[in-house]
Short mmCIF file of C-alpha atoms and ligand atoms in Angstrom, two decimals:
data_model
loop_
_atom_site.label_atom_id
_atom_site.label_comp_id
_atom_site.label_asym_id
_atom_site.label_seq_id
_atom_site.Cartn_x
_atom_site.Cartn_y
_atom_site.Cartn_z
CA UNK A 706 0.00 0.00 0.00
CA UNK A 707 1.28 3.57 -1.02
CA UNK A 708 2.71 5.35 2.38
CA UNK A 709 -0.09 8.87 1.42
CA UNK A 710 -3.19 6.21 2.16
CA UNK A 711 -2.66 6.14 5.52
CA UNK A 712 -2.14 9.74 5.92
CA UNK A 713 -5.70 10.67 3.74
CA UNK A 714 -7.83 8.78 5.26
CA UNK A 715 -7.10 10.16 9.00
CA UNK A 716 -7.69 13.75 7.20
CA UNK A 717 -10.41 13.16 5.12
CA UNK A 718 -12.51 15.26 7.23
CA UNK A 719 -10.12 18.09 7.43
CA UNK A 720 -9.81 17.86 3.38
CA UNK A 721 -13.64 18.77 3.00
CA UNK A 722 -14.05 21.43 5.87
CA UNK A 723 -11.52 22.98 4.01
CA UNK A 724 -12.69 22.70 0.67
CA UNK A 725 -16.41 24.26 2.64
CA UNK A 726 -14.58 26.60 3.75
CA UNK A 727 -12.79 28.27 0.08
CA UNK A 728 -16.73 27.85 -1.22
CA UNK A 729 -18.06 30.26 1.42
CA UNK A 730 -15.98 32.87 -0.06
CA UNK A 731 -18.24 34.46 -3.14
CA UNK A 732 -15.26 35.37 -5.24
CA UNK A 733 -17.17 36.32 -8.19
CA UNK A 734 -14.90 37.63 -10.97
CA UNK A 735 -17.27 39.65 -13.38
CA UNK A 736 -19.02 41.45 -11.05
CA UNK A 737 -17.18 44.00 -9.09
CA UNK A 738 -19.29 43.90 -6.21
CA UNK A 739 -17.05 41.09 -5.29
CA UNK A 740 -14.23 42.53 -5.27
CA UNK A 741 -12.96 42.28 -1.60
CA UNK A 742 -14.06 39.18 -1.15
CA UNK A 743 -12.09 37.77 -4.54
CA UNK A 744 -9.35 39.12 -2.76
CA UNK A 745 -9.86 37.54 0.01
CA UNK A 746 -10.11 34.19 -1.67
CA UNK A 747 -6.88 34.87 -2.97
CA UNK A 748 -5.45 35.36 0.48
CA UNK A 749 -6.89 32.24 1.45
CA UNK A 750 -5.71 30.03 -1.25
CA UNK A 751 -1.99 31.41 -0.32
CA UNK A 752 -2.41 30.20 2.57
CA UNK A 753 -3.53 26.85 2.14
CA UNK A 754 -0.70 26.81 -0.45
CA UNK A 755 1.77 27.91 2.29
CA UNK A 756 0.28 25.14 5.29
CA UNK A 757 0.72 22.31 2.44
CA UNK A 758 4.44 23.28 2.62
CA UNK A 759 4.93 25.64 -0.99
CA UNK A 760 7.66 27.61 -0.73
CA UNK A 761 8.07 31.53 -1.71
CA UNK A 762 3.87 31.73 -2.14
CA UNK A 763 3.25 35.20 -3.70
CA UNK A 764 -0.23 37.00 -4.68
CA UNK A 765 0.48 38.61 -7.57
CA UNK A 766 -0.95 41.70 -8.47
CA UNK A 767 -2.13 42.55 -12.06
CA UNK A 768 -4.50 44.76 -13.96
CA UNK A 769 -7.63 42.35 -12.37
CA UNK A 770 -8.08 39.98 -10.17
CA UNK A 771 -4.70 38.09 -8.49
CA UNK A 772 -2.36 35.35 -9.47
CA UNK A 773 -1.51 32.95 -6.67
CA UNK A 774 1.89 31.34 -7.55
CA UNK A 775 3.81 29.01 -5.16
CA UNK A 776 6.46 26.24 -5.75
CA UNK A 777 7.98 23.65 -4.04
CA UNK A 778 11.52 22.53 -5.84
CA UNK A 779 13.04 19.77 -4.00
CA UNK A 780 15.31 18.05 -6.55
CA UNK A 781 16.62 19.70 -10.21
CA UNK A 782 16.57 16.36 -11.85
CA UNK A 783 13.19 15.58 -11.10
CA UNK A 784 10.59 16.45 -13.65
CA UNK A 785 9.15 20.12 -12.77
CA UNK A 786 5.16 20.49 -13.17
CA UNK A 787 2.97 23.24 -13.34
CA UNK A 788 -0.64 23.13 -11.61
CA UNK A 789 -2.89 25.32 -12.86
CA UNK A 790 -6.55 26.16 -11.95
CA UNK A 791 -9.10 29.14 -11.27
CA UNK A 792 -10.42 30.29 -7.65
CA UNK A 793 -13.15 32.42 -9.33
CA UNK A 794 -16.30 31.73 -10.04
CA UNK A 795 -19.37 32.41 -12.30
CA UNK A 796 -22.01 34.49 -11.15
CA UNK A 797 -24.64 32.52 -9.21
CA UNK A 798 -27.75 34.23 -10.73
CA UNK A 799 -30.48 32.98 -10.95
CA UNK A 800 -30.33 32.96 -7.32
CA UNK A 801 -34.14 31.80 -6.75
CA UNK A 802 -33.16 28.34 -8.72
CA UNK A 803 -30.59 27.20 -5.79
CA UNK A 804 -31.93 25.00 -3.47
CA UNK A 805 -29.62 25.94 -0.71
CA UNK A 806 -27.53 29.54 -1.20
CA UNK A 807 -24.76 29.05 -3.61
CA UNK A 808 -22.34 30.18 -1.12
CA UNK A 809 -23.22 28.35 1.98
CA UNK A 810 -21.58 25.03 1.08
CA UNK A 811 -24.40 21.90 2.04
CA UNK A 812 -23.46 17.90 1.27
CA UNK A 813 -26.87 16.36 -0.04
CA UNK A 814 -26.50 12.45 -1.27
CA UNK A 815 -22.81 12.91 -1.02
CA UNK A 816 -22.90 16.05 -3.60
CA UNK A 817 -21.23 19.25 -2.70
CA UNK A 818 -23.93 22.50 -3.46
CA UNK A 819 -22.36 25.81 -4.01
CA UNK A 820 -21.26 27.81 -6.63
CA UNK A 821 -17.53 27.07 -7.55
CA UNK A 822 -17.67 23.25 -6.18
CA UNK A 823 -16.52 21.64 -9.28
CA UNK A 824 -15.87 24.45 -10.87
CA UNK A 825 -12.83 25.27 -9.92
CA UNK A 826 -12.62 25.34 -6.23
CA UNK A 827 -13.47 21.65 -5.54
CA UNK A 828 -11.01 20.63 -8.64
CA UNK A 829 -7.63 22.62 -7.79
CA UNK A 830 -7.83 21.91 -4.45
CA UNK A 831 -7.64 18.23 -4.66
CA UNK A 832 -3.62 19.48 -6.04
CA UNK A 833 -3.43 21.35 -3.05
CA UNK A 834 -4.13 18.09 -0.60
CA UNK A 835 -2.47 15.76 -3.20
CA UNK A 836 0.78 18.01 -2.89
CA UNK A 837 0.37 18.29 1.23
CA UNK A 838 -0.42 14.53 1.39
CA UNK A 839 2.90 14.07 -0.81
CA UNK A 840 4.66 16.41 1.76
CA UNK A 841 3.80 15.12 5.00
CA UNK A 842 4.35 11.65 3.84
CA UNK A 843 8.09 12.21 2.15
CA UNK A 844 6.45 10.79 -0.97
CA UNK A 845 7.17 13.72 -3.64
CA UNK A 846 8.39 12.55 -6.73
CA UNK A 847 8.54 15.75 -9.13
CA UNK A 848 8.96 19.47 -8.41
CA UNK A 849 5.62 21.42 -7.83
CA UNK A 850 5.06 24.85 -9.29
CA UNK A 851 0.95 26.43 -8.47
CA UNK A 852 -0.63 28.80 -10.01
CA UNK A 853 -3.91 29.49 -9.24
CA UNK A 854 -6.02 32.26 -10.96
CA UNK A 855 -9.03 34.31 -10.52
CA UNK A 856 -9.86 35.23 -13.88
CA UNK A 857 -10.19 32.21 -15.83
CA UNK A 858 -14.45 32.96 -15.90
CA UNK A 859 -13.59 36.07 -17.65
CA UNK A 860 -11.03 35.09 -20.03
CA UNK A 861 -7.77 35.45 -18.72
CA UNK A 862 -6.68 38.19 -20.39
CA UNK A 863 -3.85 39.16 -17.42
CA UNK A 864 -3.02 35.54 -17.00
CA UNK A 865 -1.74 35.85 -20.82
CA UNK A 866 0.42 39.23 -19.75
CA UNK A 867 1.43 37.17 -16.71
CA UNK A 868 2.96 34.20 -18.68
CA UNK A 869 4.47 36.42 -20.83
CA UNK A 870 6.72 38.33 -17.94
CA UNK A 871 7.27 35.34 -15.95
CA UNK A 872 8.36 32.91 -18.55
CA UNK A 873 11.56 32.14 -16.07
CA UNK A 874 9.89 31.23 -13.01
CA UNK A 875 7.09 29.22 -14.81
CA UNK A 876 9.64 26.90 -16.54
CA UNK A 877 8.29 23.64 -16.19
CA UNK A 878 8.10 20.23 -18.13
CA UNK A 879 4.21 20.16 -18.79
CA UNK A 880 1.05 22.11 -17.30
CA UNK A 881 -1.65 20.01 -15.34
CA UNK A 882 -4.95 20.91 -15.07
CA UNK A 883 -8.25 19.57 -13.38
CA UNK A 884 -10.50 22.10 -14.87
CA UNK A 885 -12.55 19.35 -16.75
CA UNK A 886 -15.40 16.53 -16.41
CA UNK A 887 -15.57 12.78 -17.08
CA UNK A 888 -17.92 10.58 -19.18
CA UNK A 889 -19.07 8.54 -15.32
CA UNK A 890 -17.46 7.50 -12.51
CA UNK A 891 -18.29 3.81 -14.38
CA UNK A 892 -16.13 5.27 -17.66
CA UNK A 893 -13.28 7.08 -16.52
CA UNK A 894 -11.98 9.66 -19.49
CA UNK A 895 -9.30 12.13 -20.49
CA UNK A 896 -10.32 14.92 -22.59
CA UNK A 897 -7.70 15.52 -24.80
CA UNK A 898 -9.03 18.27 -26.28
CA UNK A 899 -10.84 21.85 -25.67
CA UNK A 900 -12.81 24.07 -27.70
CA UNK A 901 -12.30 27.93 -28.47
CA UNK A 902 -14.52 30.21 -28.31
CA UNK A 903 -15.83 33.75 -30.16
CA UNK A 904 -17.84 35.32 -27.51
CA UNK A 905 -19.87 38.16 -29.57
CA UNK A 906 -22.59 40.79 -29.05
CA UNK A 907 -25.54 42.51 -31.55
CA UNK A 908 -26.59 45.72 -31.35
CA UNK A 909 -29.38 46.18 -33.81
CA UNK A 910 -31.17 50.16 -33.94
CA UNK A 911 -34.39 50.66 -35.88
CA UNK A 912 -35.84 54.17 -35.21
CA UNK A 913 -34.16 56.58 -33.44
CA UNK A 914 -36.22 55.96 -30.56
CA UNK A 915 -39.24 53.91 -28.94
CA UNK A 916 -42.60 54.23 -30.78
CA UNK A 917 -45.99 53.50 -30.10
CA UNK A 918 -46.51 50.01 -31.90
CA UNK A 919 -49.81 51.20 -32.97
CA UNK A 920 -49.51 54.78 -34.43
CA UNK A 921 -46.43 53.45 -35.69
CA UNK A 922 -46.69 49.95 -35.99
CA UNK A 923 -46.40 48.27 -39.80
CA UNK A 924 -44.55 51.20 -41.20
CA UNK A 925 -41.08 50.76 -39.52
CA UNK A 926 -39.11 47.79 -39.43
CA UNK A 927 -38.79 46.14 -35.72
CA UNK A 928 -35.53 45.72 -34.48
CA UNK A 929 -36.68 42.49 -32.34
CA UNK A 930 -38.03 40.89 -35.78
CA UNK A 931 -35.22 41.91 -37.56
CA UNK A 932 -32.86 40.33 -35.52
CA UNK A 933 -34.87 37.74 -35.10
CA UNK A 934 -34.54 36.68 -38.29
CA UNK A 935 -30.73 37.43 -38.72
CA UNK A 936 -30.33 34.84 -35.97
CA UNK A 937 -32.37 32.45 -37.28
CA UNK A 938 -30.94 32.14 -40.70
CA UNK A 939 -27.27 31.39 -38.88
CA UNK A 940 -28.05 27.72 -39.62
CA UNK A 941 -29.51 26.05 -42.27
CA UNK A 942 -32.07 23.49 -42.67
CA UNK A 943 -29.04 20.58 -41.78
CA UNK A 944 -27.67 23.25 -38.61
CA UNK A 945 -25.27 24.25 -40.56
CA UNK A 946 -23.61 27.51 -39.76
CA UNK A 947 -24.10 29.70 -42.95
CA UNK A 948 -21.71 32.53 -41.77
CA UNK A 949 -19.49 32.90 -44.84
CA UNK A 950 -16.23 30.78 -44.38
CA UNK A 951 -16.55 30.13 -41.10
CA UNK A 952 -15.80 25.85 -42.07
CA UNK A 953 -12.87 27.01 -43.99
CA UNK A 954 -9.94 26.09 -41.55
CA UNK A 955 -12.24 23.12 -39.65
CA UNK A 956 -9.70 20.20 -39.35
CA UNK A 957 -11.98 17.39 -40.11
CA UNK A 958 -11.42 13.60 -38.36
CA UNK A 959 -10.27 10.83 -40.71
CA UNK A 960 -12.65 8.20 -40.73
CA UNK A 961 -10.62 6.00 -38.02
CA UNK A 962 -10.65 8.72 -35.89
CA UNK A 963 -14.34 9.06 -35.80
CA UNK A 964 -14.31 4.98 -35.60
CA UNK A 965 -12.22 5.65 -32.69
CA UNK A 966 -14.44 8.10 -31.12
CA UNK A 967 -17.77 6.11 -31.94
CA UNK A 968 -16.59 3.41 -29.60
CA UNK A 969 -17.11 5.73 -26.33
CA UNK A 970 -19.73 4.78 -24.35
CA UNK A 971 -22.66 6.86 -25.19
CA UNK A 972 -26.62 6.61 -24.70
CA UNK A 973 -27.86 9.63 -26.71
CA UNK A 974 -31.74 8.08 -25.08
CA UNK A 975 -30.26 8.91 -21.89
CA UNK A 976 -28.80 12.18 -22.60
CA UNK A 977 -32.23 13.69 -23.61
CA UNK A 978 -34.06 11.93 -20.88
CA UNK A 979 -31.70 14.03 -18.34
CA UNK A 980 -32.45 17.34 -20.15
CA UNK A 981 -35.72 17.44 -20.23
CA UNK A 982 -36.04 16.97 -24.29
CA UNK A 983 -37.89 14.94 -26.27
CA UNK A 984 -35.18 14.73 -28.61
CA UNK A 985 -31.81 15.59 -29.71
CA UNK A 986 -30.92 18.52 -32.01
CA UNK A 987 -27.34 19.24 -34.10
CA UNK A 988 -25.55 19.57 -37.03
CA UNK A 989 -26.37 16.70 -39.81
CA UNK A 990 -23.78 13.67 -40.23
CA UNK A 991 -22.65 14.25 -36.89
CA UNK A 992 -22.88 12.14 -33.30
CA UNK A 993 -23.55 13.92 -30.38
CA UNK A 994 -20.23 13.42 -29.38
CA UNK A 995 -18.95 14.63 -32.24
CA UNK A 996 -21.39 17.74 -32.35
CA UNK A 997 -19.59 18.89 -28.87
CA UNK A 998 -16.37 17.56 -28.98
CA UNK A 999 -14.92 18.16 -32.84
CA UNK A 1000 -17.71 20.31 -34.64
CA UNK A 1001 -17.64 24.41 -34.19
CA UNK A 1002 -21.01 26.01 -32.95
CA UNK A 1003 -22.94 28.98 -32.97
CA UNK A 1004 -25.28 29.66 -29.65
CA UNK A 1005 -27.49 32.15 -28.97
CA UNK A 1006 -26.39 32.89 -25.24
CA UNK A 1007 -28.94 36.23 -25.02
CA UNK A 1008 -31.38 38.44 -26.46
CA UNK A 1009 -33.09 41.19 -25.17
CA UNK A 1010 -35.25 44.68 -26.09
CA UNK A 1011 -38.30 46.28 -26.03
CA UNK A 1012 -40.45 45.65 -22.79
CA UNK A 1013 -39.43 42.91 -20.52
CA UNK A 1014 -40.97 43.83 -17.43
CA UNK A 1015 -44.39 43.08 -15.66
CA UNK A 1016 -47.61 43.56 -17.52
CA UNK A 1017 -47.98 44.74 -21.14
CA UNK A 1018 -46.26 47.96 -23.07
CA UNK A 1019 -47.18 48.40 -26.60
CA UNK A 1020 -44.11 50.25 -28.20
CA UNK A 1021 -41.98 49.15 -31.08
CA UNK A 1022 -38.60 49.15 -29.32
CA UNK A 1023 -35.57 50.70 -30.95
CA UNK A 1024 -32.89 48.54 -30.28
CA UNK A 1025 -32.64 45.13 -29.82
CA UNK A 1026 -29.57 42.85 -28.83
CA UNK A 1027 -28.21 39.60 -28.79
CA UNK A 1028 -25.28 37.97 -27.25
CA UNK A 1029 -23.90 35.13 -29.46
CA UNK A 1030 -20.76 32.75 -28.93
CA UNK A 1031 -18.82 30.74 -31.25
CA UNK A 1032 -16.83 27.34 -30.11
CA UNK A 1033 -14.17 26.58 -31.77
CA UNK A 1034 -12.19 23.23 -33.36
CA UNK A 1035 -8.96 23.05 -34.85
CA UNK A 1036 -7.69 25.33 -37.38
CA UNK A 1037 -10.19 28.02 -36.64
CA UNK A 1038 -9.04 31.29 -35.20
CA UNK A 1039 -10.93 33.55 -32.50
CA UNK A 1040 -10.18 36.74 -33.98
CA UNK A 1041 -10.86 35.36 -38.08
CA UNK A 1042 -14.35 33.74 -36.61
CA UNK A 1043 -15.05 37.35 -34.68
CA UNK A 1044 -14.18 39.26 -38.28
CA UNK A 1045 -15.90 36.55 -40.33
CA UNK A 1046 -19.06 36.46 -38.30
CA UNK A 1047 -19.10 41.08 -38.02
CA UNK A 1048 -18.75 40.66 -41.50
CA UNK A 1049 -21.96 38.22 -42.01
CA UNK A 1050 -23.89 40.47 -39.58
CA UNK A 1051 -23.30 43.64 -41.76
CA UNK A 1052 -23.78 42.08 -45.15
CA UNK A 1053 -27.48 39.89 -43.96
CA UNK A 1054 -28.58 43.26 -42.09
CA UNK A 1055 -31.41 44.73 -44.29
CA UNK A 1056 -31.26 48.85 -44.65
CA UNK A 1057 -34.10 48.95 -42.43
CA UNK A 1058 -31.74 48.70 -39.52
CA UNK A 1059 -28.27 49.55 -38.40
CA UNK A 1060 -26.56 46.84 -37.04
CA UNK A 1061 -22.80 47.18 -34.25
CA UNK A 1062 -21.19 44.02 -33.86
CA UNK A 1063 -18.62 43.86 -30.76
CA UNK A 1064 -16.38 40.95 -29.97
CA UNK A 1065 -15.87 40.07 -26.59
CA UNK A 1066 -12.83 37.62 -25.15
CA UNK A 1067 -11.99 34.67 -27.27
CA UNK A 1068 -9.75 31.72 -26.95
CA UNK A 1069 -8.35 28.87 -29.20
CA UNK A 1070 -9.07 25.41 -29.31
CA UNK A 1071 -6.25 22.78 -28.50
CA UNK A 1072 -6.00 19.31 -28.81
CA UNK A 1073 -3.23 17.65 -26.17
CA UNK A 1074 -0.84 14.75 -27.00
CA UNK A 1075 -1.85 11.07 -25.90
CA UNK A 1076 1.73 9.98 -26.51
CA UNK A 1077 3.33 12.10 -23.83
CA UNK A 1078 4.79 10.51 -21.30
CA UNK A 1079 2.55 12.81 -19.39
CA UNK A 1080 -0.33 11.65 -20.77
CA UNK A 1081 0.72 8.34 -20.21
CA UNK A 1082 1.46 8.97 -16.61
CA UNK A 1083 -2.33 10.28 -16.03
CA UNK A 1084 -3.73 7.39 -17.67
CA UNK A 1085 -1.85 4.76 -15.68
CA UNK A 1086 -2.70 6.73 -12.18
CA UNK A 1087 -6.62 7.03 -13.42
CA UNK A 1088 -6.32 3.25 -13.82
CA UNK A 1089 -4.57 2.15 -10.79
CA UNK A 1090 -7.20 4.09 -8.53
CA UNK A 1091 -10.88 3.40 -10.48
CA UNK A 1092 -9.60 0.08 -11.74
CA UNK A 1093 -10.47 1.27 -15.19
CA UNK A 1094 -8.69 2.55 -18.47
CA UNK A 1095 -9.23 5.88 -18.97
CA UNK A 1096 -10.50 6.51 -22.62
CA UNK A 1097 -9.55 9.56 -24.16
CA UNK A 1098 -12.59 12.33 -24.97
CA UNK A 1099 -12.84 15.63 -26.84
CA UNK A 1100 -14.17 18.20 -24.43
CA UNK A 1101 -17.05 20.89 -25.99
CA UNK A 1102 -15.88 23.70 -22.77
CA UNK A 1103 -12.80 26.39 -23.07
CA UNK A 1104 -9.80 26.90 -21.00
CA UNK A 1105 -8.75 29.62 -22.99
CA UNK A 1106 -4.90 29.95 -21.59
CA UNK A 1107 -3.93 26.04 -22.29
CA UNK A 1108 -3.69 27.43 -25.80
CA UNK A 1109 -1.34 30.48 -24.30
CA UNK A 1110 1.07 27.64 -22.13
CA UNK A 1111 1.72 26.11 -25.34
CA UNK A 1112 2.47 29.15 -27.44
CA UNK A 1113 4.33 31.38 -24.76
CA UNK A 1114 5.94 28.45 -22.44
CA UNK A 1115 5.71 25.83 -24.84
CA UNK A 1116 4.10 23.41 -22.60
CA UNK A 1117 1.91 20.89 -23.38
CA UNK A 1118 -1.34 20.23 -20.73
CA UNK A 1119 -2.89 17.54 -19.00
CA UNK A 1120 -6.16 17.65 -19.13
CA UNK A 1121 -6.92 15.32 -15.62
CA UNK A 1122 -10.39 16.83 -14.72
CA UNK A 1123 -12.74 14.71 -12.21
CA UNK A 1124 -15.92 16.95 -12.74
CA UNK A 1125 -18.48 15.34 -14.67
CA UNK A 1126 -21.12 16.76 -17.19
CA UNK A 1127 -23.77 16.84 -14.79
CA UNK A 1128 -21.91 18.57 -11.95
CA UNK A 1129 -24.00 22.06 -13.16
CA UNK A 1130 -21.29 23.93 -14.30
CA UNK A 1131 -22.46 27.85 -14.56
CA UNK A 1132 -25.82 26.65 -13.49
CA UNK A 1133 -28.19 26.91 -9.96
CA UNK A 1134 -27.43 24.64 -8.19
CA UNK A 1135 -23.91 23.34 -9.43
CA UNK A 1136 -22.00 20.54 -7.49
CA UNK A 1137 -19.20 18.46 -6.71
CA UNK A 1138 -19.56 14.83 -5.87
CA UNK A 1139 -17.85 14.02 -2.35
CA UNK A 1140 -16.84 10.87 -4.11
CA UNK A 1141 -14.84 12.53 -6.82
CA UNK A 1142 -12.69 14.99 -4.39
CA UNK A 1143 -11.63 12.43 -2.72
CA UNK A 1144 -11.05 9.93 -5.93
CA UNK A 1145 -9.15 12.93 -7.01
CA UNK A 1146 -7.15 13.77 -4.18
CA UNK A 1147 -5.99 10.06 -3.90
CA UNK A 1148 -5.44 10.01 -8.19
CA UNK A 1149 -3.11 13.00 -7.95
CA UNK A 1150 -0.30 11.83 -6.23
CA UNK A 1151 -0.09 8.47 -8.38
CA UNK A 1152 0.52 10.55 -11.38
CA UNK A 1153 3.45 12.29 -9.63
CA UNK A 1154 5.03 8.69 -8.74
CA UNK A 1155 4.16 7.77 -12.44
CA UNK A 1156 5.45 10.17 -13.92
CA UNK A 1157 8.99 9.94 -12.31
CA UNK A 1158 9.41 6.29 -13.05
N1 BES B 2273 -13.89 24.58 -16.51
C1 BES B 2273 -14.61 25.26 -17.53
C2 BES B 2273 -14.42 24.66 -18.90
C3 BES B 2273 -14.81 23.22 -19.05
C4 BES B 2273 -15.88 22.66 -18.37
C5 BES B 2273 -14.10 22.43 -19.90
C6 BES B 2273 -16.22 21.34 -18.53
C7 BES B 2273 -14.45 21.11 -20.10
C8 BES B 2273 -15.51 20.57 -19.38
C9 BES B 2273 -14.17 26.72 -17.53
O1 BES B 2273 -14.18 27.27 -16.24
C10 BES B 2273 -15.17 27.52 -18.33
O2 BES B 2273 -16.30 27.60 -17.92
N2 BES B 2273 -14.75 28.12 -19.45
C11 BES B 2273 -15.59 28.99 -20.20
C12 BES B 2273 -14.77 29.91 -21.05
C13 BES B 2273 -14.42 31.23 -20.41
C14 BES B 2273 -13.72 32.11 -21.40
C15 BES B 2273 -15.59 31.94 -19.81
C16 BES B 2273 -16.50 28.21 -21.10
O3 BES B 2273 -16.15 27.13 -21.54
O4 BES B 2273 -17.57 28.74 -21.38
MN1 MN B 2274 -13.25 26.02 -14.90
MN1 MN B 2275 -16.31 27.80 -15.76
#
């Protein structure tokens, strides 16, 4: 039996008061109402860090929220490994939809409610007890470098600048993240891949101000209908994406590949069952699977105008908007899918309307080596603890700066994520399965041994 057993299960309890603990903190990082108290959650994770045993644990300041960074380097000829992950959170609106508030932590049927749980909190801190486990047991294998953001919800723009200044002290074999889901506990997975993402807004202005929809109503275009439409002809009649050369760079999958990928365990039945829908929707020729792990897409993510609130208003609004994202697959580009898709807007808008498309943060997709030794390491400590090969999976979500480690560090990522699909992500009510810290927690340091053999 490995020597860190021992030593987790008589602190198992102290592992998920802890982890309560970081979720009380609402450390919100788009709305700066939060501000203090995403600094405080900084503070806190530095000192967690600090307890474990890091060494020269720094909150670094930049143009947003902080960077945590510690490091423990014991040996120069071990392998050196980068841990990265996000201490911020989404927004918890709608707040009427949680069952219990999304920042008072409460276990029901050994799932972790609050906002944060899986995503990130409950996830980087299984590194933190992994690398304190590792510490307190003499059992470290490789040298330990965290950093621990609070800005990955709102595209880590300052993370970028960060990597860029502290190329020297980040040097590191490989990046490891665990920032993702799994197919089940039952089918343990790897996603070896992330999508990018064009994150766009609409701004569509009929008259130059609100008008009575009946005096005026037939004569002027509507801005609502208008856009309306524009969104609706984005995809064809096979949801297709009819913004002009948007498929252009799409890398499609040889037809092994998709053999390869049509062999994970999938029940679409079951899928639709758990949302709520009588059946599935997506591009044509395409699995589910493949629809969010190697096709692009084009969601609608808002749209708003005219009169939303109680009771009925008759006016013929002058504005209406939309917020629309893009994700991404290999070879497409965030900035030639935000020009591409300003450029559709402007050329389908009719001259009844004036239409202002914005782009908002981006990212690029990324696919991550399964030949690594890296990989290899993840897959054989995934095995050894669920008694089950990992199978390797294409992930639809972003992590916009794994594309950054590989272009300004020149790392290469592990994607090791323990979430799964169901945890709520962004949603009322998200969670983190007791089950999974802990698998985590005890996962982590096998992949350290692992990788040192
Ligand atoms: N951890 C998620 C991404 C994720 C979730 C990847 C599940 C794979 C499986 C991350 O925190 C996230 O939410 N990213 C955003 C992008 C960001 C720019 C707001 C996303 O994917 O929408
Ligand atoms: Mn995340
Ligand atoms: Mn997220």
């Amino acid at each position: 039996m490995e020597a860190w057993k021992n030593y987790q299960e008589e602190n198992k309890d102290r592992f998920l008061n802890e982890l309560m603990d970081l979720l009380r903190i609402p450390s919100v990082s788009a709305d700066s109402r939060f501000n203090a108290d995403t600094e405080r959650c900084a503070e806190e994770v530095a000192a967690r860090l600090r307890e474990a045993g890091a060494d020269k644990v720094e909150i670094c300041k930049t143009a947003g929220h902080p960077i945590v960074y510690g490091e423990k380097i014991m040996n120069a000829t071990w392998p050196t490994v980068l841990v990265y992950g996000h201490y911020d959170v989404q927004p918890a609106d709608p707040l009427e939809l949680w069952h219990t508030p999304p920042f008072e932590p409460t276990i029901r049927d050994g799932k972790i409610y609050a906002r944060g749980s899986a995503d990130d909190k409950g996830q980087f801190y299984m590194h933190v007890k992994a690398f304190e486990t590792m510490m307190r047991t003499n059992t470290m294998t490789c040298n330990l470098k965290f950093m621990i953001e609070g800005e990955e919800e709102v595209g880590s723009s300052n993370l970028g600048t960060f990597l860029r200044e502290n190329k020297e002290r980040l040097k590191s074999d490989l990046v490891l993240v665990s920032d993702t889901s799994m197919l089940s506990m039952e089918n343990p997975s790897i996603e070896v891949g992330l999508r990018g993402l064009a994150y766009m807004e609409v701004e569509v202005t009929g008259p130059n101000r609100d008008l009575h929809s009946g005096v005026y109503g037939g004569a002027v275009a509507n801005p609502i209908t208008v856009l309306a439409k524009m969104i609706a002809s984005c995809h064809d009649e096979n949801n297709h994406i009819t913004v002009q050369g948007f498929y252009d760079k799409v890398v499609n999958l040889s037809a092994e590949e998709r053999a390869e990928m049509a062999k994970t365990p999938w029940d679409d039945a079951e899928y639709a069952k758990d949302l709520g829908v009588e059946s599935l929707w997506g591009e044509k020729g395409y699995s589910s699977i493949e629809r969010t792990g190697i096709r692009p897409t084009l969601e609608l993510n808002g749209i708003w105008g005219g009169y939303t609130g109680e009771g009925a208003k008759t006016v013929l609004p002058s504005k209406a908007f939309a917020k629309i994202s893009m994700r991404l697959v290999p070879n497409q580009n965030s900035d030639e899918i935000a020009a591409l898709f300003t450029k559709h807007f402007e050329t389908i808008a009719p001259n009844t309307v004036k239409v202002k498309v914005t782009a908002h943060h981006g990212g690029e997709p990324v696919v991550t080596p399964t030949d690594s030794k890296a990989y290899k390491a993840a897959h054989r400590a995934i095995e050894t603890t669920f008694g089950k090969a990992p199978i390797p999976t294409r992930g639809g979500g972003s992590i916009p700066i794994v594309a950054l480690f590989e272009e300004v560090l020149g790392l290469k990522t592990v994607l090791m994520g323990f979430g799964l699909d169901s945890d709520a992500l962004h949603s009322p009510n998200e969670h983190y399965h007791v089950f999974n810290y802990f698998k985590g927690i005890e996962t982590i340091p096998y992949f350290f041994k692992y990788l040192a053999e």
